[in-house]
Amino acid sequence: MGKRSKGFLSRSRSFLSKTPRERGIPPINRFLKEFEIGEKVIIDVEPSIREGMPHRRYQGKVGVVVGRRGRAYLVDVKVGRRKIKHLIVPSIHLRRHLSSHPS
């Protein structure tokens, strides 16, 4: 038997699948979203865009925008109790958190 592959997208079949209605490239306004520093965001991976895709362990995590890196955002995500990870994520893979955006 061969050795099992453990790449970046391994065991991500359901995580990267979309429903038939969602298939294809997302609308342009998802690419043009802007976030302010200090705003809370949810990491929501868009499977059709591979560029800048965060690791699947961060899917659904809430982070805080702390800066910009070109067209992407620097997001601090809490992992565990004390550790903070700094992720560089394009806006296509981010959503506003309900508590930070007045409705």
C-alpha positions as a printed Julia matrix, in Angstrom:
103×3 Matrix{Float64}:
   0.0    0.0     0.0
   1.08   3.54   -0.72
   1.54   6.29    1.81
  -1.44   8.57    2.36
  -1.15  12.09    0.97
  -1.28  14.89    3.55
  -1.33  18.01    1.4
  -2.86  21.42    2.02
  -6.3   20.38    0.72
  -6.39  16.79    1.95
  -9.72  15.59    3.42
 -11.49  18.71    2.17
 -14.06  17.21   -0.21
 -17.2   18.43    1.58
 -15.49  21.6     2.76
 -14.68  22.69   -0.81
 -17.96  21.68   -2.47
 -20.71  24.12   -3.36
 -24.39  23.54   -3.98
 -25.46  23.68   -7.66
 -26.98  27.14   -7.19
 -23.71  28.54   -5.78
 -21.37  27.1    -8.42
 -19.04  29.3   -10.44
 -17.3   32.57   -9.79
 -18.84  34.74   -7.03
 -20.21  38.21   -7.82
 -17.77  41.09   -8.21
 -18.87  42.85   -5.0
 -17.42  39.97   -2.95
 -13.97  40.81   -4.4
 -14.32  44.54   -3.72
 -15.35  44.36   -0.04
 -13.38  46.65    2.23
 -12.84  46.21    5.96
 -11.66  48.71    8.55
  -8.88  48.08   11.05
 -10.34  46.74   14.3
 -13.39  45.22   12.59
 -14.37  41.63   13.43
 -14.51  39.23   10.47
 -15.36  35.57    9.9
 -13.06  33.48    7.75
 -15.34  31.92    5.13
 -13.33  30.17    2.42
 -14.55  30.63   -1.16
 -13.66  27.31   -2.85
 -13.65  28.62   -6.43
 -10.81  31.08   -5.64
  -7.58  29.29   -4.65
  -5.37  32.37   -4.44
  -4.73  33.32   -0.81
  -7.01  30.58    0.53
  -6.46  30.12    4.28
  -6.0   26.64    5.72
  -9.19  24.74    6.41
  -8.54  24.72   10.16
  -9.45  28.43   10.19
 -12.82  27.97    8.41
 -15.54  29.7    10.45
 -13.13  31.29   12.92
 -13.65  34.89   14.02
 -10.7   37.26   13.79
  -9.88  40.95   14.0
  -8.51  42.96   11.07
  -5.24  44.55   12.17
  -3.81  45.81    8.88
  -3.46  45.55    5.1
  -0.95  43.67    2.98
  -1.48  44.88   -0.58
  -4.99  43.77   -1.58
  -5.27  41.36    1.36
  -5.93  41.89    5.06
  -3.89  40.91    8.08
  -6.25  39.08   10.45
  -5.5   37.99   14.02
  -7.24  34.73   14.94
  -7.24  33.26   18.43
  -6.29  29.58   18.48
  -6.81  27.8    21.76
  -6.78  29.98   24.85
  -3.71  32.18   24.48
  -2.12  31.74   21.07
  -2.85  34.27   18.33
  -2.17  33.52   14.66
  -1.6   36.24   12.07
  -3.2   35.34    8.72
  -2.94  37.2     5.44
  -6.32  36.71    3.75
  -7.87  38.33    0.64
 -11.3   39.9     1.1
 -13.02  37.17   -0.97
 -12.42  34.75    1.94
 -13.77  37.12    4.64
 -17.27  38.03    5.89
 -18.33  40.7     8.35
 -19.1   39.5    11.86
 -22.58  40.5    13.03
 -21.4   42.18   16.23
 -19.03  44.57   14.45
 -21.42  45.8    11.75
 -24.42  47.92   12.84
 -27.63  46.73   11.14
